[in-house]
Coordinates of C-alpha atoms in Angstrom, one line a residue:
X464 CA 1.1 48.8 -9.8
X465 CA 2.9 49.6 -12.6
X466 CA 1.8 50.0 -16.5
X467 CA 2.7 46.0 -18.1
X468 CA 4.8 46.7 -21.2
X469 CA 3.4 47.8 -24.5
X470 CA 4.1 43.8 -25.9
X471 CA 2.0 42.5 -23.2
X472 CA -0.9 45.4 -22.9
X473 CA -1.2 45.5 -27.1
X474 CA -1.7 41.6 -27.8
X475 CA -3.9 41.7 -24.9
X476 CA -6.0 44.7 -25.6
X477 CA -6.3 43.2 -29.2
X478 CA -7.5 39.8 -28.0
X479 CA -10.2 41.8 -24.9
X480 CA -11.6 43.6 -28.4
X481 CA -12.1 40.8 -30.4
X482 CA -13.1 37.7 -27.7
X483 CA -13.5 39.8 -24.5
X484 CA -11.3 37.6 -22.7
X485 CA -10.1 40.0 -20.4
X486 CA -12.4 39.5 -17.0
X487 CA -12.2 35.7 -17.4
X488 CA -8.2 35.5 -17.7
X489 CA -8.4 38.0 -15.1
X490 CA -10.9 35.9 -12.9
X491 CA -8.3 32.5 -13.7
X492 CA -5.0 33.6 -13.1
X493 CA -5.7 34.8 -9.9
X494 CA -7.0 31.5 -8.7
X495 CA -5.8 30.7 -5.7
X496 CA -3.7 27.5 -4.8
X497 CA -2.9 25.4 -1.9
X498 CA 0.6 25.2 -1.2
X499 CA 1.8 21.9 0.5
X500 CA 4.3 19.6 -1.6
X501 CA 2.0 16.5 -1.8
X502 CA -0.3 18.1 -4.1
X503 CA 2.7 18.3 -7.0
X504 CA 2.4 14.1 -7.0
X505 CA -0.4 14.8 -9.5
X506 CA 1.6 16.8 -11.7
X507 CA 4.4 14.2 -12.3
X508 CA 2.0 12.4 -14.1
X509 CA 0.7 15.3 -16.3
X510 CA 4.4 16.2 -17.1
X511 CA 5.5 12.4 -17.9
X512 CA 2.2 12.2 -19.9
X513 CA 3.4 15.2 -22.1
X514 CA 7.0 13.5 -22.6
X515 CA 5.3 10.6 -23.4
X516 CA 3.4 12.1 -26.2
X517 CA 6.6 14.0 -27.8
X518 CA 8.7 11.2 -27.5
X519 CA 6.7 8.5 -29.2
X520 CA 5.5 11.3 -31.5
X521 CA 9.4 11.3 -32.6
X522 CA 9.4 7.3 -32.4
X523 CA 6.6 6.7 -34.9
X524 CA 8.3 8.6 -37.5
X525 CA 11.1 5.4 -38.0
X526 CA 9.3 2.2 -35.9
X527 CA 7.5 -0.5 -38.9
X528 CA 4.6 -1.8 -36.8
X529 CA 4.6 -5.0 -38.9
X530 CA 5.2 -9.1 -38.5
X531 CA 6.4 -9.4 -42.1
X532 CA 10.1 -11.2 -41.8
X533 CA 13.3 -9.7 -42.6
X534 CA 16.8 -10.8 -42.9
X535 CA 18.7 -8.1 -40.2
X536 CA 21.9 -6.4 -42.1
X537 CA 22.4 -3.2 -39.9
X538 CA 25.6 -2.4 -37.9
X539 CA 24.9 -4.9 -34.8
X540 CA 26.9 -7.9 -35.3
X541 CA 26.0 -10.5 -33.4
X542 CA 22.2 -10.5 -35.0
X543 CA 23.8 -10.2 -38.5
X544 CA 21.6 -12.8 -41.0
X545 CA 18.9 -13.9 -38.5
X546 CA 15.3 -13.4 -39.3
X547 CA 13.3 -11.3 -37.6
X548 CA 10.0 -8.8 -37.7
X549 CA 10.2 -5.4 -39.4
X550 CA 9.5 -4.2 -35.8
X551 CA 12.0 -5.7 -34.4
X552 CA 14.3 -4.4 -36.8
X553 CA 13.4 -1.4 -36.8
X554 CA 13.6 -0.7 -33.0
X555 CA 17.2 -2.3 -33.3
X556 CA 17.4 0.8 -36.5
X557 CA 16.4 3.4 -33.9
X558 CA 18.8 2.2 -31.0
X559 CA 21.7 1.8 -33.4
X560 CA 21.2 4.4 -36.2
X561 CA 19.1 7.3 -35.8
X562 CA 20.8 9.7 -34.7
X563 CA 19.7 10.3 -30.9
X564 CA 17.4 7.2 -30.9
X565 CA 18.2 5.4 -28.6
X566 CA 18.2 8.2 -25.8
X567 CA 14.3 9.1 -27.4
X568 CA 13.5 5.2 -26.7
X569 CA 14.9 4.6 -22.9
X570 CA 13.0 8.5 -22.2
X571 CA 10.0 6.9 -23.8
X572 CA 10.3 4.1 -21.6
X573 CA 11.3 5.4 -18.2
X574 CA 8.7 8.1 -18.7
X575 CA 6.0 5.0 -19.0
X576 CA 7.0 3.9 -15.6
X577 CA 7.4 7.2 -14.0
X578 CA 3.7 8.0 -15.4
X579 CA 2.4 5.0 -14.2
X580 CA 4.0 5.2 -10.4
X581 CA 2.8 8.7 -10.1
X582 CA -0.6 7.9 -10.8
X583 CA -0.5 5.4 -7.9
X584 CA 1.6 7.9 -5.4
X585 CA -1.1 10.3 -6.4
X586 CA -4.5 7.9 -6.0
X587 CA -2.5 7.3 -2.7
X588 CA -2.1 10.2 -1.7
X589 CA -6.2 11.2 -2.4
X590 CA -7.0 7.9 -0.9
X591 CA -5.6 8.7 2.6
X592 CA -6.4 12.1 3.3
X593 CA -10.2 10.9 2.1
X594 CA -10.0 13.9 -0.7
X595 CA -12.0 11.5 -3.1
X596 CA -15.1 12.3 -0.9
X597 CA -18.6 14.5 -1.8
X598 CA -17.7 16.6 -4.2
X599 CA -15.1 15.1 -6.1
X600 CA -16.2 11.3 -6.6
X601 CA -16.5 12.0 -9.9
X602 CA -13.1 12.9 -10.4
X603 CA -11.8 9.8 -7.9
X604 CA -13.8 7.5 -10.8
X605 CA -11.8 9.3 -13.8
X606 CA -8.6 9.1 -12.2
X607 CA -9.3 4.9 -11.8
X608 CA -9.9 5.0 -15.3
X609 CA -6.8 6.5 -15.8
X610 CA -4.9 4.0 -13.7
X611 CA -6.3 1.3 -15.5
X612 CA -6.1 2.4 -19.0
X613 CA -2.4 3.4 -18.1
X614 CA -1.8 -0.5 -17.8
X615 CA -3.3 -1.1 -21.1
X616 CA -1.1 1.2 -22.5
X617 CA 1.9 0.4 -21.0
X618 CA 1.0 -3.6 -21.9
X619 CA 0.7 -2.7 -26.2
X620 CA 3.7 -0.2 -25.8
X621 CA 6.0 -3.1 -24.1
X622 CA 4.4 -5.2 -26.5
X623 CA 5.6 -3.3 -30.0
X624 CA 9.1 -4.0 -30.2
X625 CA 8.5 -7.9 -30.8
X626 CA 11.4 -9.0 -28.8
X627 CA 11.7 -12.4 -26.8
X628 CA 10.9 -10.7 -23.5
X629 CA 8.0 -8.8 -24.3
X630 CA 6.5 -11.7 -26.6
X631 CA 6.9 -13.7 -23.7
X632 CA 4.7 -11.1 -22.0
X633 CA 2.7 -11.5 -24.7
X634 CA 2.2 -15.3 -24.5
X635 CA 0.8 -14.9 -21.2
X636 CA -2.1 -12.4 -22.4
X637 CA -2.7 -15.0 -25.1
X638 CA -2.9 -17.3 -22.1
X639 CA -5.4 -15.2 -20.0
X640 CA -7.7 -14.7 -22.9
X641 CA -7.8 -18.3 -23.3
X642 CA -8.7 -19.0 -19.8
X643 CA -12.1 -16.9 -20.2
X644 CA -15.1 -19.3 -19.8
X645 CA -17.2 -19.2 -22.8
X646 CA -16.0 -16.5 -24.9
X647 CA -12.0 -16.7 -24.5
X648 CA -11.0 -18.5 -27.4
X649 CA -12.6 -16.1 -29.8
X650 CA -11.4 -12.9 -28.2
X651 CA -7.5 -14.7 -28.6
X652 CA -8.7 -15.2 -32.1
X653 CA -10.3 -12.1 -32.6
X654 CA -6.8 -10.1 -31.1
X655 CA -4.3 -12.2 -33.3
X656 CA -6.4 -12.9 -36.0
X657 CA -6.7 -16.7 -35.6
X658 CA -3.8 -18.9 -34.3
X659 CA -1.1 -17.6 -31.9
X660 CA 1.0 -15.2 -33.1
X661 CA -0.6 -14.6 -35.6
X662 CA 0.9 -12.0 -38.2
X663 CA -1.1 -8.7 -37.4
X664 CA -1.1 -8.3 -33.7
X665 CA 1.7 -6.0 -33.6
X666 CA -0.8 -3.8 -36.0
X667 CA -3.2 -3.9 -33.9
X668 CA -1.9 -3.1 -30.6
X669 CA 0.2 -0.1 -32.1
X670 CA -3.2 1.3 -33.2
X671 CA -4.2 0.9 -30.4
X672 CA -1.4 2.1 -28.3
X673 CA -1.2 5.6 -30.3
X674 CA -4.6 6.4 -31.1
X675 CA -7.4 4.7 -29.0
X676 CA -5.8 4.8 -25.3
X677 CA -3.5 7.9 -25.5
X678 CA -6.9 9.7 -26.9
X679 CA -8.9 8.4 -24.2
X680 CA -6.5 9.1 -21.4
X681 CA -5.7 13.0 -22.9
X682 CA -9.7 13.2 -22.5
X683 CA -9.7 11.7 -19.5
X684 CA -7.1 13.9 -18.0
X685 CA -8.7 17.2 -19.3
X686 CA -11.9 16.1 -17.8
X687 CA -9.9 15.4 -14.5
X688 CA -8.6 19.1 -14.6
X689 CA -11.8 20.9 -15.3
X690 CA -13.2 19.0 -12.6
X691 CA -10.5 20.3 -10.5
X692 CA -10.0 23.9 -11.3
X693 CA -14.3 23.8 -11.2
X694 CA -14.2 22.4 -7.8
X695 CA -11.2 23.4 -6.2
X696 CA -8.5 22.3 -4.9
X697 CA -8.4 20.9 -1.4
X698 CA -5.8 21.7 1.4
X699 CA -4.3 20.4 4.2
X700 CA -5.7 21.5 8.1
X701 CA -3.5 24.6 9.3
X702 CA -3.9 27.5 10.6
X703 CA -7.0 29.9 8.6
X704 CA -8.1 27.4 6.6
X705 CA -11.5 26.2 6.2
X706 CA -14.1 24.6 4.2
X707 CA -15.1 27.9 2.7
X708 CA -11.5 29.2 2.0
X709 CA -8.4 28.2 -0.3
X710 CA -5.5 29.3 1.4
X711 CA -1.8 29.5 -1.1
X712 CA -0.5 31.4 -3.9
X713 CA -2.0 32.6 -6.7
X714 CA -1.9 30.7 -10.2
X715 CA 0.2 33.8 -12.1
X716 CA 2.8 33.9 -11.4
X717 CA 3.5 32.0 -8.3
X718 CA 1.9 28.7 -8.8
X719 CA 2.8 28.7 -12.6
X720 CA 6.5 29.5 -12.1
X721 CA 6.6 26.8 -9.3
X722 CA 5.1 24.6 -12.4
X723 CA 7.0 25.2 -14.9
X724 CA 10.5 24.9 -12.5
X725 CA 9.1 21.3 -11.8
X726 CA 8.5 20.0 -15.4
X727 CA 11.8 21.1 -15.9
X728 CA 12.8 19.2 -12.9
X729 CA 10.5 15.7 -14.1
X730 CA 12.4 16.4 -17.3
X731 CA 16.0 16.5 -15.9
X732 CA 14.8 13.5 -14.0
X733 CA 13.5 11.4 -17.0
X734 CA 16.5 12.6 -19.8
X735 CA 19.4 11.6 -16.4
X736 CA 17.7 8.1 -15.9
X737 CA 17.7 7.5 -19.7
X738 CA 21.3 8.3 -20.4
X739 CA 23.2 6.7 -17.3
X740 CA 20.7 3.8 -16.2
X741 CA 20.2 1.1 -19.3
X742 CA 16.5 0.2 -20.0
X743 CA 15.0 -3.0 -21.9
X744 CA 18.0 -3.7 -23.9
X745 CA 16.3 -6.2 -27.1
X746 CA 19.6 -6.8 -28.5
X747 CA 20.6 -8.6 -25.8
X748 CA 16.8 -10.8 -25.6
X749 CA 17.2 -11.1 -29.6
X750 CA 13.7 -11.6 -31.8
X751 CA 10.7 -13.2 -30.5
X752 CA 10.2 -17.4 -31.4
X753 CA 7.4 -19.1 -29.9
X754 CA 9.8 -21.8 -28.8
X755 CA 12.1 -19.6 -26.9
X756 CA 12.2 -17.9 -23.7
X757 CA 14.4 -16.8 -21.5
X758 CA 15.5 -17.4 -17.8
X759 CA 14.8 -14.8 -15.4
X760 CA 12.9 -12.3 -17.5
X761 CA 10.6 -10.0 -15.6
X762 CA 7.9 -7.8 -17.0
X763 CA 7.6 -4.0 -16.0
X764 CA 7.2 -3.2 -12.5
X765 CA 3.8 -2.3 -13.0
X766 CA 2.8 -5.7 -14.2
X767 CA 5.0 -7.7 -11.6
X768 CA 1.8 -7.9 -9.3
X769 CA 0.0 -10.5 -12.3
X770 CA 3.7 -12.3 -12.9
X771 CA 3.4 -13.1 -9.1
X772 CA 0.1 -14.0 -8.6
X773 CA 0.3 -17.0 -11.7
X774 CA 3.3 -18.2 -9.3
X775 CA 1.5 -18.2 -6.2
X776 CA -1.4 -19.8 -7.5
X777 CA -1.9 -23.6 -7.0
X778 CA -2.5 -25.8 -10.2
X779 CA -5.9 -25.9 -9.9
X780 CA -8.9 -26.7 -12.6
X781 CA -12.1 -28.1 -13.3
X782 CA -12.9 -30.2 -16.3
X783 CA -16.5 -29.7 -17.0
X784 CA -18.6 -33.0 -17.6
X785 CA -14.9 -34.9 -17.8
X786 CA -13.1 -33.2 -20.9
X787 CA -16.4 -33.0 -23.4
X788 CA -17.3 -30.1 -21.9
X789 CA -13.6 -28.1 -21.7
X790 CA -11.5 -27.5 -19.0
X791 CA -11.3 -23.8 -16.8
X792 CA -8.1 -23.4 -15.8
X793 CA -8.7 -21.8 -12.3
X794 CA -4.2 -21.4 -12.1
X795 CA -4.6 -19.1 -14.6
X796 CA -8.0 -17.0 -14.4
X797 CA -7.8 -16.7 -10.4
X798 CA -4.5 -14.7 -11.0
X799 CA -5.4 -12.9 -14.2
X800 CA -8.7 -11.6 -13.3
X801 CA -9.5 -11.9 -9.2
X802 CA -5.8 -9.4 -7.9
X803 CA -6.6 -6.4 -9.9
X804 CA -10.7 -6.6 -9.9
X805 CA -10.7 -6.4 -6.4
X806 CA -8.6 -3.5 -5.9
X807 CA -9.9 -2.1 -9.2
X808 CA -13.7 -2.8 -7.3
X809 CA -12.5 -2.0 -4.0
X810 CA -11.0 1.6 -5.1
X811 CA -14.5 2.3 -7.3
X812 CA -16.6 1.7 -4.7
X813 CA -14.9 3.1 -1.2
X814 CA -16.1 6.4 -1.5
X815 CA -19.8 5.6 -1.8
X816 CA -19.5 2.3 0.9
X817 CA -17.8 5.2 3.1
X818 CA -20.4 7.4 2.7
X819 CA -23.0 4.8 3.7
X820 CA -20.9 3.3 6.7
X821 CA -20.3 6.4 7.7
X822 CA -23.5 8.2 7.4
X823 CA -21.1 11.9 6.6
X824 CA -22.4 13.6 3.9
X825 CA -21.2 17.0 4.0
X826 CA -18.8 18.5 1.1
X827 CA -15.0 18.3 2.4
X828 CA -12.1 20.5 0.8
X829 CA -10.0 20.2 4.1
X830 CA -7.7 16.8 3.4
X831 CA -7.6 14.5 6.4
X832 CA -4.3 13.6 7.8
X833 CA -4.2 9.7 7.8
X834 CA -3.8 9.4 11.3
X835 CA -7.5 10.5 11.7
X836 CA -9.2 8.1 10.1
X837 CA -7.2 5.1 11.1
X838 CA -9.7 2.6 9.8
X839 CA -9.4 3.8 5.9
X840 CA -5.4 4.2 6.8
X841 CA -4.9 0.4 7.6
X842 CA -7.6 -0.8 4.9
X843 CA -4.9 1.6 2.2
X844 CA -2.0 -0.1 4.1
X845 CA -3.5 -3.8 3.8
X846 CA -4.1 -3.5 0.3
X847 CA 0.0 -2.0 -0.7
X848 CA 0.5 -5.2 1.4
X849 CA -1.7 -7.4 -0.8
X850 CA -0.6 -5.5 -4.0
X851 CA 3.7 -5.9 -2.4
X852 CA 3.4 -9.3 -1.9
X853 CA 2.2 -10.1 -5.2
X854 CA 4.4 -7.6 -6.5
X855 CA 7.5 -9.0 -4.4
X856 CA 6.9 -13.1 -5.5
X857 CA 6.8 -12.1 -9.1
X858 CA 11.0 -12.4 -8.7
X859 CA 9.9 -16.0 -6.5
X860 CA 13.0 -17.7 -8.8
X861 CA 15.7 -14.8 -8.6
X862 CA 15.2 -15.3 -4.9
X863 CA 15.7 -18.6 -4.7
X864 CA 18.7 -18.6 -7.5
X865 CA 20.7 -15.8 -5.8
X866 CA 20.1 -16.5 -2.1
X867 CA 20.2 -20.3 -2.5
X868 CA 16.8 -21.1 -0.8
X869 CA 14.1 -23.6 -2.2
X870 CA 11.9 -22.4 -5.1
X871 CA 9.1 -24.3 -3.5
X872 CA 9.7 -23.1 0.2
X873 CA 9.2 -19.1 -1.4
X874 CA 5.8 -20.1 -3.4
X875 CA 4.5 -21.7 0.0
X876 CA 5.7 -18.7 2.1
X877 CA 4.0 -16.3 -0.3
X878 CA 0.9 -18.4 -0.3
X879 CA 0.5 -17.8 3.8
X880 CA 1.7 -14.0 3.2
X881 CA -1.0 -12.9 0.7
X882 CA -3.5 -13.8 3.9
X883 CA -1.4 -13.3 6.8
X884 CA 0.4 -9.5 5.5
X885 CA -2.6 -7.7 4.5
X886 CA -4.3 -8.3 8.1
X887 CA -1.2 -7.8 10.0
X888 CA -0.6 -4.7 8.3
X889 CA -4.5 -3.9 9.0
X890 CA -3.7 -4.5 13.3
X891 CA -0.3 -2.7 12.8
X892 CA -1.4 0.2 11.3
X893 CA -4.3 1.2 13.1
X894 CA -2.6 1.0 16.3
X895 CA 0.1 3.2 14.9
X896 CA -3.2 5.7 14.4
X897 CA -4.3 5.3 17.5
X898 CA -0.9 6.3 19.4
X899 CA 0.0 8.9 16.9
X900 CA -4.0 10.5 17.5
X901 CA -3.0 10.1 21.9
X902 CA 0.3 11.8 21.0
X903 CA -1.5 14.6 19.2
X904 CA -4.3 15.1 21.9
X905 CA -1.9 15.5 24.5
X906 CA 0.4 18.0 22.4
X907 CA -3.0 19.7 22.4
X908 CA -3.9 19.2 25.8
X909 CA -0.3 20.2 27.5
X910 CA 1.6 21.5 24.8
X911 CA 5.3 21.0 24.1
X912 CA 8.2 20.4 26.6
X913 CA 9.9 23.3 26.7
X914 CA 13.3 22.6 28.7
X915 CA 13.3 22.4 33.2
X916 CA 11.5 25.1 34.8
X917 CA 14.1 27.5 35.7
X918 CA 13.4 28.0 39.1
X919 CA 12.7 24.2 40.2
X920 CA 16.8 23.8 38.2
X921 CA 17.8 26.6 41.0
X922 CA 17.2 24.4 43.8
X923 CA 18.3 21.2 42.3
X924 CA 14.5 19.8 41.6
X925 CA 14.5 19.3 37.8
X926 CA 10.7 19.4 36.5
X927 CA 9.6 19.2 32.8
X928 CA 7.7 22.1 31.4
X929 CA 5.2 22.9 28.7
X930 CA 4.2 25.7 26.6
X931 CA 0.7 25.6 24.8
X932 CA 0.5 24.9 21.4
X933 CA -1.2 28.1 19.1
X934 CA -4.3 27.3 17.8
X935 CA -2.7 26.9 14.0
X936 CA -0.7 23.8 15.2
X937 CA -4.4 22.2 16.8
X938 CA -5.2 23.0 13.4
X939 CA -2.5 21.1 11.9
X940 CA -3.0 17.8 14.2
X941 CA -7.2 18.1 14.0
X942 CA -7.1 18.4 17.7
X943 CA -9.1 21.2 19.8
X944 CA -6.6 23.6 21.2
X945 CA -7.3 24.5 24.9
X946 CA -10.3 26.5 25.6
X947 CA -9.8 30.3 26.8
X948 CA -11.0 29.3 30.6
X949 CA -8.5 27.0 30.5
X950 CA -4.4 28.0 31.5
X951 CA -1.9 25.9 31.9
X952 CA -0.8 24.6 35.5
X953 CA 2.4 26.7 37.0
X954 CA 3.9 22.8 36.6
X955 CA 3.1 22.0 33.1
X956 CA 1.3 19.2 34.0
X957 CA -2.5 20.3 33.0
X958 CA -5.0 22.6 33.0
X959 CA -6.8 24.2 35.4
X960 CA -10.5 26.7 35.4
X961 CA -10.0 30.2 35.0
X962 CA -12.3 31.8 37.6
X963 CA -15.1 34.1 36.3
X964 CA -16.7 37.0 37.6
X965 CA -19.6 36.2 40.3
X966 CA -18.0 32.1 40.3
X967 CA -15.6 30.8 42.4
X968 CA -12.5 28.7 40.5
X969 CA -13.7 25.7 42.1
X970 CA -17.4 25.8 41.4
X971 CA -19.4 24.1 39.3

């Protein structure tokens, strides 16, 4: 190996004098790292989270996170002499004046939903190859917390710019706070500091949207790492690999180059989105009034699930003791709170229910493929169903507007779907398992088709054959490969006993 260059060997030798750092960057970089593509899903989410933190680092320096009314002056015309908020107007001051502000604010933005959907993609992709299981439950449990603390954020972020779509998102949080028995009147008072709106909200959620969650989720996602790097990685079934092993490319330089080309690549990604595809326009929705709101608005996609569900839900409430003793507006806390708790619940509590079903205790850092499990595969694929329905009816009256059906006929459809789907799907996809698991045993058992047997063609008799699959692609589909005294048939139809020394082939 050759010498490293004096610039690397001197700052390095000076650093092993003074910290003796040498044997534990040596022991680090070396690390070994699976290679398969699914395992970069993860790191969308760290890169997006780092964008995220320059970007609203650059935002803070011009957005007034205040209520206080303003008369607008600036250069867009149609809002010239109506009141708004300081924040409003100075999001419109960013879009329209600072000088590359408006690309900063739609990066900002897409880079919130990018960081959210890779989180999902990337609790999916744990979730079906059963990589949350003994040792890293732990880590499964931080990465919910991350999820759900990403919502948060992403609900005071969209909140901030106090235009007419996102206080209409914000009405409806007023509305859910309200519809907490006991305690939900004073935790609506508590956030807007007595009636709704209020004139410190805004305050509050920017504290807490560039302080409180984004230091709890950089926390989080250090813990998440340590955990990982600690633990290691796990890897896909192939050929060499085992529970004891990590089988891929070290972390200098391969896995670090491979990194680094694929921020750049989230970056490209995020900065092309932002400058050709237009993102929550507010000069268009104008300042937030209580009295207003408009047609058609939806919230982020990430919220859509909770837009839909206050749609599907029936009018339904109980008046306690008549009215003296209040009203509990099931339409509203059934949808708000019941959705997300039971996937929240459900995704907190699968890996330890598993365990117990399941009675499998052992440590695992070989990934299933979904097919093998089909049971956990159609429970993942019933709840996306539950979640894509919700998701799906949020947009109930742009379906009926554009494809001229009855608002009322789509809210009753989506009523039967929320039941029906996620159990269809359930049936659906673990038969798909079930087929895909016979289709992989008998690749095992017969191997592949490998064209007519040549000398069957010759006389006119066509005949399929097979070759045997090596015992890296058994590997790959979890299936056995075929025993040594096994061979395949001169036909390709099966196998058949190799004799043995002092045994017939046919005996037992």
């Amino acid at each position: 190996m050759e010498t490293p260059p004096k610039f690397i060997s001197g700052p390095a030798r000076f650093l092993d004098d003074r910290i003796g750092g040498a044997n534990f960057l040596k022991r680090n970089l070396r690390k070994i790292f699976p290679d398969h593509w699914s395992f970069l899903l993860g790191e969308i989410a760290l890169y997006t989270f780092i964008i995220l933190l320059l970007t609203g680092t650059f935002l803070t320096f011009w957005f007034r996170p205040s209520m206080g009314h303003v008369i607008y002056d600036g250069p867009y015309a149609p809002l010239l002499g109506v009141q708004m908020s300081e924040a409003y107007a100075s999001t419109l001051e960013i879009s329209f004046e600072v000088r590359g502000g408006l690309l900063m604010r739609q990066i900002h933005h897409w880079a919130a939903l990018l960081f959210v959907a890779s989180l999902v993609v990337h609790m999916l992709r744990v979730f079906f190859t059963g990589a949350y299981r003994k040792p890293r439950e732990i880590n499964w449990l931080i990465g919910i917390g991350l999820f759900t603390l990403s919502l948060f954020e992403g609900l005071t972020g969209y909140s901030l710019p106090d235009d007419l779509l996102s206080g209409a998102g914000l009405r409806i949080t007023q509305g859910v706070l309200q519809s907490i028995p006991l305690v939900g009147t004073y935790v609506s008072f508590f956030l807007f500091n007595g009636e709704y709106p209020g004139e410190t909200v805004i305050e509050r959620f920017y504290a807490l949207h560039i302080l409180l969650i984004p230091g709890i989720l950089l926390a989080l996602i250090t813990a998440h790492l340590v955990l990982m790097w600690v633990q290691k990685h796990t890897q896909m079934p192939g050929k060499g690999r085992t529970e004891r092993n990590v089988v891929g490319a070290p972390l200098l330089p391969a896995f670090m180059g491979k990194s680094g080309a694929y921020l750049l690549f989230t970056l490209a990604v995020v900065c092309g989105l932002a400058t050709f595809a237009q993102i929550n326009p507010i000069w268009l929705f104008g300042p937030y009034t209580p009295a207003d709101i408009s047609a058609g608005s939806q919230p982020d996609w990430y919220m859509g699930f909770l837009e839909g569900s206050l749609r599907l839900m029936p009018p339904w409430e109980i008046n306690l003791f008549g009215t003296a003793g209040g009203t509990l507006p099931l339409s509203v806390l059934i949808p708000a709170l019941v959705p997300l708790g039971l996937i929240i619940t459900g995704l907190v509590l699968f890996p330890f229910l598993e365990r117990w079903v399941t009675g499998d205790r052992r440590e695992h850092h070989i990934a299933d493929r979904p097919r093998n499990n089909p049971h956990r595969t159609a429970i993942g694929i019933s709840a996306i169903t539950f979640y894509g329905v919700l998701w799906l009816l949020g947009a109930n009256d742009l379906f009926a507007a554009n494809f001229h059906v009855s608002l009322n006929w789509t809210t009753y459809i989506g009523r039967a779907l929320i039941f029906i789907g996620p159990a269809l799907a359930y049936w659906i996809t673990y038969r798909i398992c079930l087929g895909l698991q016979r289709s992989d045993a008998s690749v095992t058992a017969h191997g592949v088709e490998s064209g007519g047997h040549p000398a069957a063609a010759a006389r006119g008799v066509h005949r399929g054959a097979h070759e045997t699959v090596g015992r890296h692609r058994g590997a790959r589909t979890g299936q056995d490969p075929p025993s040594r005294c096994c061979r395949p048939r001169r036909t390709g139809t099966g196998c058949r006993p190799r004799s043995r020394a002092g045994r017939s082939a046919g005996s037992g």
